[in-house]
C-alpha cells in the first residue's frame, strides 16, 4: 500500500523482489501516456498513444513531492522512473534526475523504459545519468511486436533495437532487459535469444502477467498493488511455472546471460 496519496508524482515505496524498497517517480502523471499500448499494461488501455515529447508535469512538483518523502524519513533503497506511461517522453526528465541527485546524491536511480526513444540524443544524455536502465523487449519479430506492444505509428522493433545498441555503446551504467512472456509470444525462442545475447545486458528478467489487466486508467495502478479492484478488469493468459522454468533454462544455455524468472 502506498504511503503517499494519489495526488503525488511519487508512489510507494514498493517492495521489489530484486531491488528492495523502490520509490516510484512518475514524470507523466496527468493521464496515461505511452509510445506503446501493451496488451498487458497495468495502466489499462493507454489514453494517449504518442511519441510526443513535452513537459507533462513540472520538475518543481516532482522534486517537492520527492523531498516530502525524504523529509518524512521514509526508507528508500532505490528510485525508479516509471509511473503513468513512458518516462522518456517527459522533456524535463534530465532536470528531474539532476534535481533528485542533488537532494539524495547516494540514492541509486533506475528507469523502466520501453526504449522507443533511445534513438534521440537528448534522451540518451538524460539516461546516461542513471545507475541502471531497464529496457523492455517482448517480441523478436515485427509482427509480434505490433501485436504485443501495439506501438505509436512509425515505431518498429528494428528502430527500438538500434536505439538500444546506440545507447549501450555510450553508457557506463548497467542495462537490464525485462520481458513479458505470455502464450502469444513464448515460441520465438531462438530469435529472442539472439536479440538479448547481442545486447549483452547484466541481467534479463522474465515476467508473466500475473495480475489482472484493468480496462481503464487508475493512478493507483502505478507500482505494485494487491490485486483488489473495484473497477472492470480482464484476466490475461499467463505462462505456467513449468514453462517459465523451461524458458529460463533454455535462455541461460543459449545466451550465457543471467536470466531471472519472476516465478523463482
Ligand atoms: S510500455 Fe509500459 S506503460 Fe507503456 S503500454 Fe507498455 S506496459 Fe504500459
mmCIF file of C-alpha atoms and ligand atoms in Angstrom:
data_model
loop_
_atom_site.group_PDB
_atom_site.id
_atom_site.type_symbol
_atom_site.label_atom_id
_atom_site.label_comp_id
_atom_site.label_asym_id
_atom_site.label_seq_id
_atom_site.Cartn_x
_atom_site.Cartn_y
_atom_site.Cartn_z
ATOM 1 C CA UNK A 1 0.000 0.000 0.000
ATOM 2 C CA UNK A 2 1.373 3.403 -0.934
ATOM 3 C CA UNK A 3 2.346 5.713 1.901
ATOM 4 C CA UNK A 4 1.704 8.738 -0.265
ATOM 5 C CA UNK A 5 -1.613 9.739 -1.798
ATOM 6 C CA UNK A 6 -2.551 9.704 -5.466
ATOM 7 C CA UNK A 7 -2.111 13.453 -5.897
ATOM 8 C CA UNK A 8 1.639 12.886 -5.758
ATOM 9 C CA UNK A 9 4.151 12.220 -8.527
ATOM 10 C CA UNK A 10 5.890 9.736 -6.239
ATOM 11 C CA UNK A 11 4.381 6.412 -5.195
ATOM 12 C CA UNK A 12 5.321 3.580 -2.895
ATOM 13 C CA UNK A 13 7.898 2.723 -1.839
ATOM 14 C CA UNK A 14 7.022 -0.734 -3.073
ATOM 15 C CA UNK A 15 8.987 -3.858 -2.220
ATOM 16 C CA UNK A 16 10.712 -5.035 -5.352
ATOM 17 C CA UNK A 17 11.784 -8.685 -5.266
ATOM 18 C CA UNK A 18 15.117 -7.635 -6.742
ATOM 19 C CA UNK A 19 15.892 -4.076 -5.736
ATOM 20 C CA UNK A 20 14.471 -3.667 -2.218
ATOM 21 C CA UNK A 21 12.280 -0.674 -1.362
ATOM 22 C CA UNK A 22 11.740 1.196 -4.592
ATOM 23 C CA UNK A 23 10.138 4.626 -4.663
ATOM 24 C CA UNK A 24 8.386 5.220 -7.989
ATOM 25 C CA UNK A 25 8.703 8.574 -9.728
ATOM 26 C CA UNK A 26 6.035 9.452 -12.282
ATOM 27 C CA UNK A 27 7.208 12.025 -14.875
ATOM 28 C CA UNK A 28 3.914 11.691 -16.842
ATOM 29 C CA UNK A 29 1.256 11.774 -14.107
ATOM 30 C CA UNK A 30 -1.813 13.512 -15.596
ATOM 31 C CA UNK A 31 -3.114 10.816 -17.959
ATOM 32 C CA UNK A 32 -1.720 7.501 -19.145
ATOM 33 C CA UNK A 33 0.655 8.421 -21.989
ATOM 34 C CA UNK A 34 2.950 5.994 -23.768
ATOM 35 C CA UNK A 35 4.512 5.230 -27.143
ATOM 36 C CA UNK A 36 3.271 1.653 -26.610
ATOM 37 C CA UNK A 37 -0.113 0.266 -25.670
ATOM 38 C CA UNK A 38 0.955 -3.181 -24.437
ATOM 39 C CA UNK A 39 -1.749 -5.810 -24.245
ATOM 40 C CA UNK A 40 -0.888 -6.488 -20.594
ATOM 41 C CA UNK A 41 -0.364 -2.887 -19.376
ATOM 42 C CA UNK A 42 -1.365 -2.296 -15.752
ATOM 43 C CA UNK A 43 -2.475 1.215 -16.730
ATOM 44 C CA UNK A 44 -5.260 -0.257 -18.859
ATOM 45 C CA UNK A 45 -5.767 0.894 -22.462
ATOM 46 C CA UNK A 46 -3.331 3.832 -22.860
ATOM 47 C CA UNK A 47 -5.235 7.116 -23.186
ATOM 48 C CA UNK A 48 -2.613 8.938 -25.258
ATOM 49 C CA UNK A 49 -0.571 6.645 -27.509
ATOM 50 C CA UNK A 50 2.112 9.025 -28.714
ATOM 51 C CA UNK A 51 5.818 9.711 -29.214
ATOM 52 C CA UNK A 52 5.338 13.356 -28.375
ATOM 53 C CA UNK A 53 7.959 14.810 -26.033
ATOM 54 C CA UNK A 54 6.825 17.588 -23.759
ATOM 55 C CA UNK A 55 6.730 18.640 -20.126
ATOM 56 C CA UNK A 56 3.920 16.535 -18.704
ATOM 57 C CA UNK A 57 4.410 17.583 -15.076
ATOM 58 C CA UNK A 58 6.582 20.384 -13.697
ATOM 59 C CA UNK A 59 10.018 19.411 -12.382
ATOM 60 C CA UNK A 60 9.330 21.511 -9.264
ATOM 61 C CA UNK A 61 6.326 19.349 -8.372
ATOM 62 C CA UNK A 62 8.312 16.134 -8.726
ATOM 63 C CA UNK A 63 11.172 17.490 -6.640
ATOM 64 C CA UNK A 64 8.897 18.812 -3.919
ATOM 65 C CA UNK A 65 6.949 15.522 -3.778
ATOM 66 C CA UNK A 66 10.241 13.640 -3.552
ATOM 67 C CA UNK A 67 11.608 15.937 -0.855
ATOM 68 C CA UNK A 68 8.481 15.409 1.217
ATOM 69 C CA UNK A 69 9.174 11.655 1.214
ATOM 70 C CA UNK A 70 12.820 12.169 2.142
ATOM 71 C CA UNK A 71 11.953 14.659 4.891
ATOM 72 C CA UNK A 72 9.464 12.148 6.322
ATOM 73 C CA UNK A 73 12.410 9.796 6.905
ATOM 74 C CA UNK A 74 10.958 7.095 4.634
ATOM 75 C CA UNK A 75 13.274 4.186 3.960
ATOM 76 C CA UNK A 76 14.126 4.012 0.248
ATOM 77 C CA UNK A 77 16.727 1.746 -1.373
ATOM 78 C CA UNK A 78 16.318 2.965 -4.950
ATOM 79 C CA UNK A 79 14.124 5.226 -7.028
ATOM 80 C CA UNK A 80 12.610 4.059 -10.290
ATOM 81 C CA UNK A 81 11.214 6.309 -13.019
ATOM 82 C CA UNK A 82 8.085 4.646 -14.377
ATOM 83 C CA UNK A 83 4.509 5.551 -13.449
ATOM 84 C CA UNK A 84 1.688 6.592 -15.766
ATOM 85 C CA UNK A 85 3.390 5.752 -19.064
ATOM 86 C CA UNK A 86 6.746 6.040 -20.814
ATOM 87 C CA UNK A 87 9.020 8.249 -18.674
ATOM 88 C CA UNK A 88 11.384 9.196 -21.517
ATOM 89 C CA UNK A 89 8.566 11.156 -23.195
ATOM 90 C CA UNK A 90 8.992 13.764 -20.444
ATOM 91 C CA UNK A 91 11.120 16.573 -21.901
ATOM 92 C CA UNK A 92 12.250 17.522 -18.381
ATOM 93 C CA UNK A 93 13.393 14.044 -17.307
ATOM 94 C CA UNK A 94 17.065 15.115 -17.180
ATOM 95 C CA UNK A 95 16.159 18.022 -14.881
ATOM 96 C CA UNK A 96 14.319 15.623 -12.581
ATOM 97 C CA UNK A 97 17.275 13.228 -12.445
ATOM 98 C CA UNK A 98 19.685 16.065 -11.673
ATOM 99 C CA UNK A 99 17.350 17.589 -9.083
ATOM 100 C CA UNK A 100 16.852 14.298 -7.255
ATOM 101 C CA UNK A 101 20.599 13.650 -7.360
ATOM 102 C CA UNK A 102 21.138 16.982 -5.591
ATOM 103 C CA UNK A 103 18.635 16.099 -2.853
ATOM 104 C CA UNK A 104 19.853 12.479 -2.396
ATOM 105 C CA UNK A 105 23.294 12.131 -4.010
ATOM 106 C CA UNK A 106 23.821 8.495 -2.993
ATOM 107 C CA UNK A 107 20.429 7.081 -3.882
ATOM 108 C CA UNK A 108 20.577 4.788 -6.950
ATOM 109 C CA UNK A 109 18.300 5.944 -9.763
ATOM 110 C CA UNK A 110 16.806 3.436 -12.216
ATOM 111 C CA UNK A 111 14.348 3.703 -15.085
ATOM 112 C CA UNK A 112 11.901 1.289 -16.672
ATOM 113 C CA UNK A 113 11.652 2.229 -20.326
ATOM 114 C CA UNK A 114 10.196 0.755 -23.490
ATOM 115 C CA UNK A 115 13.334 2.018 -25.321
ATOM 116 C CA UNK A 116 11.371 3.595 -28.175
ATOM 117 C CA UNK A 117 13.084 6.965 -27.628
ATOM 118 C CA UNK A 118 16.704 5.863 -27.306
ATOM 119 C CA UNK A 119 17.433 6.899 -30.892
ATOM 120 C CA UNK A 120 17.181 10.533 -29.663
ATOM 121 C CA UNK A 121 20.476 12.062 -28.421
ATOM 122 C CA UNK A 122 18.800 14.154 -25.686
ATOM 123 C CA UNK A 123 17.070 11.056 -24.257
ATOM 124 C CA UNK A 124 20.361 9.157 -24.236
ATOM 125 C CA UNK A 125 22.049 12.102 -22.497
ATOM 126 C CA UNK A 126 19.418 12.037 -19.732
ATOM 127 C CA UNK A 127 19.569 8.263 -19.272
ATOM 128 C CA UNK A 128 23.348 8.280 -19.054
ATOM 129 C CA UNK A 129 22.933 9.987 -15.662
ATOM 130 C CA UNK A 130 21.164 6.908 -14.278
ATOM 131 C CA UNK A 131 22.660 3.916 -12.488
ATOM 132 C CA UNK A 132 20.542 1.316 -14.259
ATOM 133 C CA UNK A 133 18.388 1.353 -17.377
ATOM 134 C CA UNK A 134 15.870 -1.459 -17.717
ATOM 135 C CA UNK A 135 14.572 -1.866 -21.266
ATOM 136 C CA UNK A 136 11.529 -3.790 -22.368
ATOM 137 C CA UNK A 137 11.763 -6.427 -25.106
ATOM 138 C CA UNK A 138 8.720 -8.656 -25.541
ATOM 139 C CA UNK A 139 8.977 -9.713 -29.181
ATOM 140 C CA UNK A 140 11.540 -10.991 -31.629
ATOM 141 C CA UNK A 141 9.823 -10.025 -34.873
ATOM 142 C CA UNK A 142 7.908 -7.033 -36.185
ATOM 143 C CA UNK A 143 4.575 -8.834 -36.419
ATOM 144 C CA UNK A 144 4.577 -9.964 -32.808
ATOM 145 C CA UNK A 145 5.957 -6.590 -31.714
ATOM 146 C CA UNK A 146 2.886 -4.933 -33.288
ATOM 147 C CA UNK A 147 0.528 -7.402 -31.624
ATOM 148 C CA UNK A 148 2.025 -7.332 -28.118
ATOM 149 C CA UNK A 149 3.297 -3.748 -27.766
ATOM 150 C CA UNK A 150 0.888 -2.015 -30.195
ATOM 151 C CA UNK A 151 3.258 0.943 -30.740
ATOM 152 C CA UNK A 152 2.513 4.511 -31.870
ATOM 153 C CA UNK A 153 2.853 4.994 -35.661
ATOM 154 C CA UNK A 154 6.391 4.861 -37.016
ATOM 155 C CA UNK A 155 7.902 2.783 -34.216
ATOM 156 C CA UNK A 156 9.366 -0.556 -35.263
ATOM 157 C CA UNK A 157 11.274 -3.274 -33.437
ATOM 158 C CA UNK A 158 14.213 -2.513 -35.715
ATOM 159 C CA UNK A 159 14.387 1.158 -34.599
ATOM 160 C CA UNK A 160 13.976 0.182 -30.942
ATOM 161 C CA UNK A 161 16.848 -2.317 -31.103
ATOM 162 C CA UNK A 162 19.057 0.164 -32.983
ATOM 163 C CA UNK A 163 18.391 2.728 -30.216
ATOM 164 C CA UNK A 164 19.314 0.230 -27.501
ATOM 165 C CA UNK A 165 22.598 -0.646 -29.225
ATOM 166 C CA UNK A 166 23.466 3.011 -29.760
ATOM 167 C CA UNK A 167 22.779 3.754 -26.085
ATOM 168 C CA UNK A 168 24.754 0.727 -24.923
ATOM 169 C CA UNK A 169 27.812 1.896 -26.860
ATOM 170 C CA UNK A 170 27.778 5.210 -24.952
ATOM 171 C CA UNK A 171 26.565 4.217 -21.467
ATOM 172 C CA UNK A 172 28.744 3.328 -18.479
ATOM 173 C CA UNK A 173 25.927 2.083 -16.173
ATOM 174 C CA UNK A 174 24.037 -1.217 -16.202
ATOM 175 C CA UNK A 175 21.485 -2.244 -18.797
ATOM 176 C CA UNK A 176 18.924 -4.900 -17.968
ATOM 177 C CA UNK A 177 16.174 -6.373 -20.091
ATOM 178 C CA UNK A 178 12.650 -7.060 -18.911
ATOM 179 C CA UNK A 179 10.404 -9.291 -20.973
ATOM 180 C CA UNK A 180 6.788 -10.224 -20.503
ATOM 181 C CA UNK A 181 6.080 -13.774 -21.600
ATOM 182 C CA UNK A 182 2.584 -14.959 -22.451
ATOM 183 C CA UNK A 183 1.351 -17.882 -24.520
ATOM 184 C CA UNK A 184 1.165 -15.478 -27.504
ATOM 185 C CA UNK A 185 4.915 -14.706 -27.511
ATOM 186 C CA UNK A 186 6.768 -17.583 -25.842
ATOM 187 C CA UNK A 187 7.531 -19.546 -29.031
ATOM 188 C CA UNK A 188 10.168 -17.479 -30.821
ATOM 189 C CA UNK A 189 12.947 -18.692 -28.708
ATOM 190 C CA UNK A 190 15.942 -18.645 -30.988
ATOM 191 C CA UNK A 191 15.393 -15.149 -32.392
ATOM 192 C CA UNK A 192 14.707 -13.750 -28.924
ATOM 193 C CA UNK A 193 17.861 -15.407 -27.567
ATOM 194 C CA UNK A 194 19.916 -13.865 -30.397
ATOM 195 C CA UNK A 195 18.496 -10.397 -29.705
ATOM 196 C CA UNK A 196 19.252 -10.440 -25.994
ATOM 197 C CA UNK A 197 22.665 -12.020 -26.468
ATOM 198 C CA UNK A 198 23.615 -9.228 -28.900
ATOM 199 C CA UNK A 199 22.616 -6.605 -26.339
ATOM 200 C CA UNK A 200 24.543 -8.438 -23.598
ATOM 201 C CA UNK A 201 22.750 -6.935 -20.557
ATOM 202 C CA UNK A 202 23.804 -7.595 -16.950
ATOM 203 C CA UNK A 203 20.539 -9.497 -16.425
ATOM 204 C CA UNK A 204 17.285 -10.459 -18.106
ATOM 205 C CA UNK A 205 14.119 -10.517 -16.033
ATOM 206 C CA UNK A 206 11.294 -12.726 -17.271
ATOM 207 C CA UNK A 207 7.767 -11.811 -16.215
ATOM 208 C CA UNK A 208 4.306 -13.075 -16.939
ATOM 209 C CA UNK A 209 1.108 -11.038 -16.388
ATOM 210 C CA UNK A 210 0.079 -12.493 -13.031
ATOM 211 C CA UNK A 211 -2.152 -9.528 -12.227
ATOM 212 C CA UNK A 212 -5.449 -8.869 -13.972
ATOM 213 C CA UNK A 213 -5.491 -6.238 -16.707
ATOM 214 C CA UNK A 214 -7.564 -3.165 -15.803
ATOM 215 C CA UNK A 215 -9.632 -1.871 -18.713
ATOM 216 C CA UNK A 216 -9.101 1.792 -17.820
ATOM 217 C CA UNK A 217 -6.514 4.053 -16.205
ATOM 218 C CA UNK A 218 -6.367 4.341 -12.424
ATOM 219 C CA UNK A 219 -3.456 6.224 -10.942
ATOM 220 C CA UNK A 220 -3.201 3.806 -8.027
ATOM 221 C CA UNK A 221 -2.041 1.154 -10.503
ATOM 222 C CA UNK A 222 1.397 2.713 -10.646
ATOM 223 C CA UNK A 223 3.769 0.250 -8.994
ATOM 224 C CA UNK A 224 2.633 -2.763 -7.032
ATOM 225 C CA UNK A 225 -0.817 -3.285 -5.662
ATOM 226 C CA UNK A 226 -2.672 -6.103 -4.050
ATOM 227 C CA UNK A 227 -4.835 -7.046 -6.998
ATOM 228 C CA UNK A 228 -8.036 -5.783 -5.405
ATOM 229 C CA UNK A 229 -10.074 -3.652 -7.797
ATOM 230 C CA UNK A 230 -13.467 -2.025 -7.739
ATOM 231 C CA UNK A 231 -13.348 -1.471 -11.494
ATOM 232 C CA UNK A 232 -13.503 -3.680 -14.557
ATOM 233 C CA UNK A 233 -10.560 -5.997 -15.201
ATOM 234 C CA UNK A 234 -9.707 -8.865 -17.528
ATOM 235 C CA UNK A 235 -7.523 -11.878 -16.739
ATOM 236 C CA UNK A 236 -4.675 -12.485 -19.165
ATOM 237 C CA UNK A 237 -3.228 -15.826 -20.121
ATOM 238 C CA UNK A 238 -0.031 -16.482 -18.185
ATOM 239 C CA UNK A 239 2.717 -18.982 -18.748
ATOM 240 C CA UNK A 240 2.881 -21.731 -16.164
ATOM 241 C CA UNK A 241 5.737 -22.025 -13.641
ATOM 242 C CA UNK A 242 6.977 -25.124 -15.522
ATOM 243 C CA UNK A 243 7.034 -23.272 -18.820
ATOM 244 C CA UNK A 244 8.785 -20.309 -17.158
ATOM 245 C CA UNK A 245 11.427 -22.677 -15.799
ATOM 246 C CA UNK A 246 11.908 -24.219 -19.233
ATOM 247 C CA UNK A 247 12.318 -20.780 -20.836
ATOM 248 C CA UNK A 248 14.742 -19.712 -18.142
ATOM 249 C CA UNK A 249 16.867 -22.849 -18.579
ATOM 250 C CA UNK A 250 16.883 -22.697 -22.367
ATOM 251 C CA UNK A 251 17.727 -18.989 -22.429
ATOM 252 C CA UNK A 252 20.514 -19.437 -19.898
ATOM 253 C CA UNK A 253 22.009 -22.225 -22.028
ATOM 254 C CA UNK A 254 21.599 -20.307 -25.289
ATOM 255 C CA UNK A 255 22.956 -16.956 -24.106
ATOM 256 C CA UNK A 256 25.119 -17.460 -21.026
ATOM 257 C CA UNK A 257 23.337 -14.434 -19.520
ATOM 258 C CA UNK A 258 21.923 -14.062 -16.027
ATOM 259 C CA UNK A 259 18.235 -14.917 -16.500
ATOM 260 C CA UNK A 260 15.819 -14.273 -13.628
ATOM 261 C CA UNK A 261 12.264 -15.527 -13.653
ATOM 262 C CA UNK A 262 9.520 -13.892 -11.602
ATOM 263 C CA UNK A 263 8.349 -17.411 -10.678
ATOM 264 C CA UNK A 264 11.546 -18.143 -8.755
HETATM 265 S S1 LIG B 1 5.464 0.335 -22.203
HETATM 266 FE FE1 LIG B 1 4.824 0.127 -20.072
HETATM 267 S S2 LIG B 1 3.462 1.874 -19.706
HETATM 268 FE FE2 LIG B 1 3.682 1.669 -21.913
HETATM 269 S S3 LIG B 1 1.937 0.419 -22.526
HETATM 270 FE FE3 LIG B 1 3.673 -0.969 -22.204
HETATM 271 S S4 LIG B 1 3.491 -1.667 -20.087
HETATM 272 FE FE4 LIG B 1 2.183 0.163 -20.312
#
